[in-house]
PDB file of C-alpha atoms in Angstrom:
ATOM      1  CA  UNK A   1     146.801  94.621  60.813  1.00 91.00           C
ATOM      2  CA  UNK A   2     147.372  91.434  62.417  1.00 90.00           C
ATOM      3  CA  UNK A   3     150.289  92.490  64.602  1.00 93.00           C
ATOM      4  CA  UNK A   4     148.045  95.527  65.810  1.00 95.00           C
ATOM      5  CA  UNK A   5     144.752  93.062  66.822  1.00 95.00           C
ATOM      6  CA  UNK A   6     147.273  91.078  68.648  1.00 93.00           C
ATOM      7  CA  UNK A   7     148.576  93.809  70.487  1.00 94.00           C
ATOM      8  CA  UNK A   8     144.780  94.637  71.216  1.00 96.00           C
ATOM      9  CA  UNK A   9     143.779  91.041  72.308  1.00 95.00           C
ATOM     10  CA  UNK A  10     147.247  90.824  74.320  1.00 94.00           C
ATOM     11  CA  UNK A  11     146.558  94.001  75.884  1.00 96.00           C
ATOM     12  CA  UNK A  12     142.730  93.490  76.374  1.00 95.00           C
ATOM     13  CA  UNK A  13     143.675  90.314  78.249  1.00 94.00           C
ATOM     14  CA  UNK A  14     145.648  91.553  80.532  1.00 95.00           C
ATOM     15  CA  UNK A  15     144.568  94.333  81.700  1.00 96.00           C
ATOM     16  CA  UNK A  16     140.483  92.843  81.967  1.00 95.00           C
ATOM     17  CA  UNK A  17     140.960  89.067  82.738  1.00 96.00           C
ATOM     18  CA  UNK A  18     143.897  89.850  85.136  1.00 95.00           C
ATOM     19  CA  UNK A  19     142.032  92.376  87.599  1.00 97.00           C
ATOM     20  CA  UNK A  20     139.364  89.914  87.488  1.00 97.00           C
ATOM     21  CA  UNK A  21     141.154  86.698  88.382  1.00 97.00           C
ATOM     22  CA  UNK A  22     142.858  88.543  91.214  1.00 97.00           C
ATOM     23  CA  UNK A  23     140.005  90.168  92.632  1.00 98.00           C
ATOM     24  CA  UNK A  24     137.519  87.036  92.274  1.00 98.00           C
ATOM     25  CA  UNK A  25     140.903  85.368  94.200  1.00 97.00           C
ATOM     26  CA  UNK A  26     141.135  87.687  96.885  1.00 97.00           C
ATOM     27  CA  UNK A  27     136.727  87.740  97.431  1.00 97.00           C
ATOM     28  CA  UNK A  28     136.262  84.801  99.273  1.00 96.00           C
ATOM     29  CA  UNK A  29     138.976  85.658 102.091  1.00 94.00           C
ATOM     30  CA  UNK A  30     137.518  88.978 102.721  1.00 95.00           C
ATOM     31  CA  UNK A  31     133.826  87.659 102.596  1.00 94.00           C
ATOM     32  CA  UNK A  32     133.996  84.649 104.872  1.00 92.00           C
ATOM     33  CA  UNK A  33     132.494  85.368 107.866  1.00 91.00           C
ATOM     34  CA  UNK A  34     135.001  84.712 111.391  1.00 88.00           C
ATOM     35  CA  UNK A  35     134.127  80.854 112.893  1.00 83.00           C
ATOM     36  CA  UNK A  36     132.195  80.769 115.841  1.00 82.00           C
ATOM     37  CA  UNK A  37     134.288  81.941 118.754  1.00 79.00           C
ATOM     38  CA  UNK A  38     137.192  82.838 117.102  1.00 77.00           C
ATOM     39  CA  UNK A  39     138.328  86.045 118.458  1.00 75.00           C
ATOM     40  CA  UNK A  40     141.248  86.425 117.131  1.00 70.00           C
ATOM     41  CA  UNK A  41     142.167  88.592 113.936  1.00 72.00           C
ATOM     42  CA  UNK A  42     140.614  87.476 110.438  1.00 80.00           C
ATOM     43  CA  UNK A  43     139.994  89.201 107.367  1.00 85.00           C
ATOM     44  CA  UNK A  44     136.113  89.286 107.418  1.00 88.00           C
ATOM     45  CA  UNK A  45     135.247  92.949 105.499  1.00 92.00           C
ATOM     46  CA  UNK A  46     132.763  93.427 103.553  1.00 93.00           C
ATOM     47  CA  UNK A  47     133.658  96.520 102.182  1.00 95.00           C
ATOM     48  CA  UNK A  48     136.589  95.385 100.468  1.00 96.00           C
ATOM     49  CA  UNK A  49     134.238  91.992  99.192  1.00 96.00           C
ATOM     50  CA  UNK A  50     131.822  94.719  97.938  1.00 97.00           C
ATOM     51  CA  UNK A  51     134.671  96.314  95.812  1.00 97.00           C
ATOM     52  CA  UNK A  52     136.424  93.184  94.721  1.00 98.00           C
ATOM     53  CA  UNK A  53     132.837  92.243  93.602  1.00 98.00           C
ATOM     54  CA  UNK A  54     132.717  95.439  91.677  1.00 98.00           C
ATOM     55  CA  UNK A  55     136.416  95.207  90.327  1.00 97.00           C
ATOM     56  CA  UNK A  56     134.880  91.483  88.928  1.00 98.00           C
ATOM     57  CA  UNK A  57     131.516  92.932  87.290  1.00 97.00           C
ATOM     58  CA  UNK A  58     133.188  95.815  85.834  1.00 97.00           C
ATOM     59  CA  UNK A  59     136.204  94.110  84.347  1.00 97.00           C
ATOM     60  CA  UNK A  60     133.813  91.060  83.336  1.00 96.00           C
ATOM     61  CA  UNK A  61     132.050  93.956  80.887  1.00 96.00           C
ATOM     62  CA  UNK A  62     135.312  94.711  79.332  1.00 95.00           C
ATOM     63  CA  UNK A  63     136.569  91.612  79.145  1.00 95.00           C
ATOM     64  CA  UNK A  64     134.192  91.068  76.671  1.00 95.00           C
ATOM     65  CA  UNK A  65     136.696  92.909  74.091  1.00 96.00           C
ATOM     66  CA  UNK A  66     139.000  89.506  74.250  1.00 96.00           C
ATOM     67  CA  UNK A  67     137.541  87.188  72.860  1.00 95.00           C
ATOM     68  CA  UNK A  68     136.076  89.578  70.561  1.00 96.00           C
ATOM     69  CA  UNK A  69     139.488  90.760  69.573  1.00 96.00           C
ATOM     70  CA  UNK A  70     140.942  87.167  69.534  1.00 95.00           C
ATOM     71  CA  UNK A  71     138.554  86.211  67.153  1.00 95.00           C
ATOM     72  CA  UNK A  72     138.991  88.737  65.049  1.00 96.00           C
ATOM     73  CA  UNK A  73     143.426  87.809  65.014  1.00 94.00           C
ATOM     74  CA  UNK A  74     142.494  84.397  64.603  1.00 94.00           C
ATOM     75  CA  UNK A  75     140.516  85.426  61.233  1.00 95.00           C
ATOM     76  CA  UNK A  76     143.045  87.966  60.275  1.00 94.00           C
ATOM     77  CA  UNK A  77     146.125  85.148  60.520  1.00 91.00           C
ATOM     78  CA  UNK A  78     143.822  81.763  59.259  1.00 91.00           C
ATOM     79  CA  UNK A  79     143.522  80.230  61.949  1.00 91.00           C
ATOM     80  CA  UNK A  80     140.118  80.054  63.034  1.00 93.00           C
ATOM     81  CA  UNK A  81     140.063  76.199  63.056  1.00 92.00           C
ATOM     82  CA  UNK A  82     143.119  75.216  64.047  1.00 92.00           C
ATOM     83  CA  UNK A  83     142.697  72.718  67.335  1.00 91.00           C
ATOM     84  CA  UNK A  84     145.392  74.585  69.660  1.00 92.00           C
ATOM     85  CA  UNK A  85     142.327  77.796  69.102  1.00 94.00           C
ATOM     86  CA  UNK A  86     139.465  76.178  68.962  1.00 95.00           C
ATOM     87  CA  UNK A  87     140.236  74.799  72.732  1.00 95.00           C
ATOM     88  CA  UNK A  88     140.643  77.808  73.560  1.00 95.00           C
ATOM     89  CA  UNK A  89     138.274  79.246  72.393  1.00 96.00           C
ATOM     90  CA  UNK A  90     135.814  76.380  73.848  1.00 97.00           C
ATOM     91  CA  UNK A  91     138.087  76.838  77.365  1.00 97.00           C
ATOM     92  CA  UNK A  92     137.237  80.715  76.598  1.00 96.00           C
ATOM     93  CA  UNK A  93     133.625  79.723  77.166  1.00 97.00           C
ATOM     94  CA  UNK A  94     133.619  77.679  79.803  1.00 98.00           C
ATOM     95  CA  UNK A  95     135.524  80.514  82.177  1.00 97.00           C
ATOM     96  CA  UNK A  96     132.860  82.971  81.040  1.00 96.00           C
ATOM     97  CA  UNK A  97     130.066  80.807  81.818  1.00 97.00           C
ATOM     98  CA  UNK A  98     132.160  79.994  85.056  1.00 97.00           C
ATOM     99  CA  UNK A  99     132.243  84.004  85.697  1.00 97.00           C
ATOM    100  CA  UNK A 100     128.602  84.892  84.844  1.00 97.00           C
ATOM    101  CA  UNK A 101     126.569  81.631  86.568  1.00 97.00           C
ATOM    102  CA  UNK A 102     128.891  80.843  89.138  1.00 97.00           C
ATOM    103  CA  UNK A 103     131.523  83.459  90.593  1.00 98.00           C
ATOM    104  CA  UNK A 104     129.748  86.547  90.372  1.00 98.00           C
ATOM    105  CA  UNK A 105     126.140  85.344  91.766  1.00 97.00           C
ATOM    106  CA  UNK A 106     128.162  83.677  94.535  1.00 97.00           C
ATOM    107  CA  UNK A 107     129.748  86.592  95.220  1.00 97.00           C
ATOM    108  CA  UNK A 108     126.513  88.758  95.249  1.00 97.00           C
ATOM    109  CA  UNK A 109     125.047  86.213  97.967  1.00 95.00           C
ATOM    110  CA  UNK A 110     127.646  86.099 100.493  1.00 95.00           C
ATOM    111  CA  UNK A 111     127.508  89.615 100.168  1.00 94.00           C
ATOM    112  CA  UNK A 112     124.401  89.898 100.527  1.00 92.00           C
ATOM    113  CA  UNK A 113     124.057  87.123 103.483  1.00 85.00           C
ATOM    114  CA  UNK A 114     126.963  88.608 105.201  1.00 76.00           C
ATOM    115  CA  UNK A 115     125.118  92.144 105.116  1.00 74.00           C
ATOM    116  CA  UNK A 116     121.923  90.726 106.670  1.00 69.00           C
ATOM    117  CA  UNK A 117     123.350  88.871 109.128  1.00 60.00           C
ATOM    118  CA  UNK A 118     125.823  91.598 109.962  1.00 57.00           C
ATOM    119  CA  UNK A 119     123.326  94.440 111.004  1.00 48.00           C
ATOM    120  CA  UNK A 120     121.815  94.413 114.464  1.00 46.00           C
ATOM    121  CA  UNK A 121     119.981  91.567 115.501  1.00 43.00           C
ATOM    122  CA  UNK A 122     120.658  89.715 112.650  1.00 43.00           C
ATOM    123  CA  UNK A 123     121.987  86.440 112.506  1.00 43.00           C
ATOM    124  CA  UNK A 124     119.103  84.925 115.121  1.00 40.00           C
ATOM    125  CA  UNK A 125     118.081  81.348 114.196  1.00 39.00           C
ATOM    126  CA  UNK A 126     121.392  79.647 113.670  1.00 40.00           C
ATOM    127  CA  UNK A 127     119.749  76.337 112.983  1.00 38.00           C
ATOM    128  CA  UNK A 128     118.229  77.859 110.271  1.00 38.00           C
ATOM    129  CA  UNK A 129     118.488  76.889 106.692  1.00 39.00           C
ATOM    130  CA  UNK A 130     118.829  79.144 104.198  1.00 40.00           C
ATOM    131  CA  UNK A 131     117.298  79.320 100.519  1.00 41.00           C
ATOM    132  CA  UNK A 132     120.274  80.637  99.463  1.00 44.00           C
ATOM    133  CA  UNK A 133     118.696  84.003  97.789  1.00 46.00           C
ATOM    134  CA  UNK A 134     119.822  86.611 100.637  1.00 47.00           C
ATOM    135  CA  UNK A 135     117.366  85.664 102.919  1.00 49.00           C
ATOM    136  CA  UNK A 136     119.735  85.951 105.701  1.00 51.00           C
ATOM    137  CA  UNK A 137     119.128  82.799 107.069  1.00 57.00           C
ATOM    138  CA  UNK A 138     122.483  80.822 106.267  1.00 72.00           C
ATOM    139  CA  UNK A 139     124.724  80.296 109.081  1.00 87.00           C
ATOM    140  CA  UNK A 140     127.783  81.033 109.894  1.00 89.00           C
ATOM    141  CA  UNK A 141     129.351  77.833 109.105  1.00 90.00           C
ATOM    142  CA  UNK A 142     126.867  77.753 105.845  1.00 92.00           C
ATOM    143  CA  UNK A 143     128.642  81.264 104.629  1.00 92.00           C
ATOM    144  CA  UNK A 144     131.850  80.045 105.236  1.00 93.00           C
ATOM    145  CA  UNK A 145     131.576  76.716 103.519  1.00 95.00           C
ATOM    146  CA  UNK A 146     129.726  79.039 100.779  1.00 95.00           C
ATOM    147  CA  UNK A 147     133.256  81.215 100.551  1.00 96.00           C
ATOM    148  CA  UNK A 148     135.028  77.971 100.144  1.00 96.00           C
ATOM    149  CA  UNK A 149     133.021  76.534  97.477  1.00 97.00           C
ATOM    150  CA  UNK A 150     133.659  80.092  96.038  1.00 97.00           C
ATOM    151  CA  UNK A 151     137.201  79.915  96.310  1.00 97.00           C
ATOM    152  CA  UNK A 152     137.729  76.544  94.644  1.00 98.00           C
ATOM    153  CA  UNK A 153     135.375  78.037  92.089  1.00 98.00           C
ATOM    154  CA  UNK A 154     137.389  80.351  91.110  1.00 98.00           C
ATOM    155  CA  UNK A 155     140.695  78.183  91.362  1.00 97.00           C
ATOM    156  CA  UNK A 156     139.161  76.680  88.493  1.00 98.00           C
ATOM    157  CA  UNK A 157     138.122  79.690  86.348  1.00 98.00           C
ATOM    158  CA  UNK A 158     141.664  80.981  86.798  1.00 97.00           C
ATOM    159  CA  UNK A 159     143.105  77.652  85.875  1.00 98.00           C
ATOM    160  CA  UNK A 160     141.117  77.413  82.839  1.00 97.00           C
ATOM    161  CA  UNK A 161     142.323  81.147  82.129  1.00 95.00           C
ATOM    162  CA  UNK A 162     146.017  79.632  82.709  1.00 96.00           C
ATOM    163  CA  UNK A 163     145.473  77.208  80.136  1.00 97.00           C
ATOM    164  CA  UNK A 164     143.951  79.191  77.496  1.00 96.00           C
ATOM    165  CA  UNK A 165     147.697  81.538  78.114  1.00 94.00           C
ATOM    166  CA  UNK A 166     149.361  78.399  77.483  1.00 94.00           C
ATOM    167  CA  UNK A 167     147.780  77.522  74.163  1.00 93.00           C
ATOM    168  CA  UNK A 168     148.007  80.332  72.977  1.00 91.00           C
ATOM    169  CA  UNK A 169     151.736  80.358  73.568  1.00 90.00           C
ATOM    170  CA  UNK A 170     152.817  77.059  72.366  1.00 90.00           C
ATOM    171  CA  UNK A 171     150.094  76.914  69.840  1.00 85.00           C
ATOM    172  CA  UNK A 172     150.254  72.904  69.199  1.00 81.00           C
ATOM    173  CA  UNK A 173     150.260  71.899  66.175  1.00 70.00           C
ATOM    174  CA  UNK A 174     150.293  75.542  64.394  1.00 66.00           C
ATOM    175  CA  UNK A 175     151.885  75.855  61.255  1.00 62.00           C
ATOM    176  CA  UNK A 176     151.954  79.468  61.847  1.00 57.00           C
ATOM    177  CA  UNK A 177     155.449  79.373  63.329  1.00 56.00           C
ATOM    178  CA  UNK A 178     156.755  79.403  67.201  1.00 51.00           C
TER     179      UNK A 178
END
């Protein structure tokens, strides 16, 4: 039983945290707006930001099933308090609150800033200051200093994703074996 929930949480991690941290990765580039006068080519789209977004809230749902299914390994092989899995599962945490309170609502603003202030006659006021809540008032330079905060946002939920792989490779301090 235990070599078949580790299969699960293996697979479960993979294929649901790793769309995620790519797509939350590739967001920001595709949902910062051009600067000011540059005319040259960029990757401003919001139709692939809209998907990635999607790819992030859909894979977010199902990647529900891994710590779920790492819990229930840990049970299964004794060691649920172990220090090597109780960081992760405290690093587990963190990431998701990362993902639900930070990446995906800052997703869901630039896209819905950069959809306001993309349609026709849009985008007037650029001294304006923005709530922050879709109003459409955020500047240019405000949406693309949003996409970088984004980015380095999700630097860190992928890094803490990173580590958790780690641990649960080396596994300090388990007696279980290498």
């Amino acid at each position: 039983m235990t070599k078949l929930l580790l299969s699960l949480h293996v697979l479960a991690s993979i294929l649901a945290v790793g769309p995620i941290t790519v797509a939350a990765s590739m967001f920001p580039r595709y949902a910062k707006p051009p600067a000011p006068g540059d005319d040259g080519p960029h990757d401003h789209d919001l139709r692939t930001a809209a998907f990635l977004h999607k790819i992030c809230r859909g894979y977010a749902v199902v990647g529900i099933a891994v710590p779920v299914l790492g819990l229930a390994t840990g049970a299964q092989m004794g060691v649920l308090g172990d220090a090597w899995l109780v960081a992760s599962i405290v690093l587990t945490t963190i990431a998701a609150a990362l993902l639900m309170s930070m990446v995906l609502p800052g997703q869901r603003e630039l896209l819905e800033e950069g959809e306001e202030h993309d349609l026709p006659g849009a985008g007037t006021g650029e001294g304006a200051v923005g709530t922050g809540a879709g109003s459409g008032a955020l500047t240019v330079a405000a949406r693309r200093s949003a996409a970088a905060r984004l980015a380095m946002t999700t630097g860190i939920f992928n890094l803490l994703w990173a580590t958790v792989v780690v641990l649960m490779i080396v596994r300090p301090g388990s007696t279980t074996g290498a």
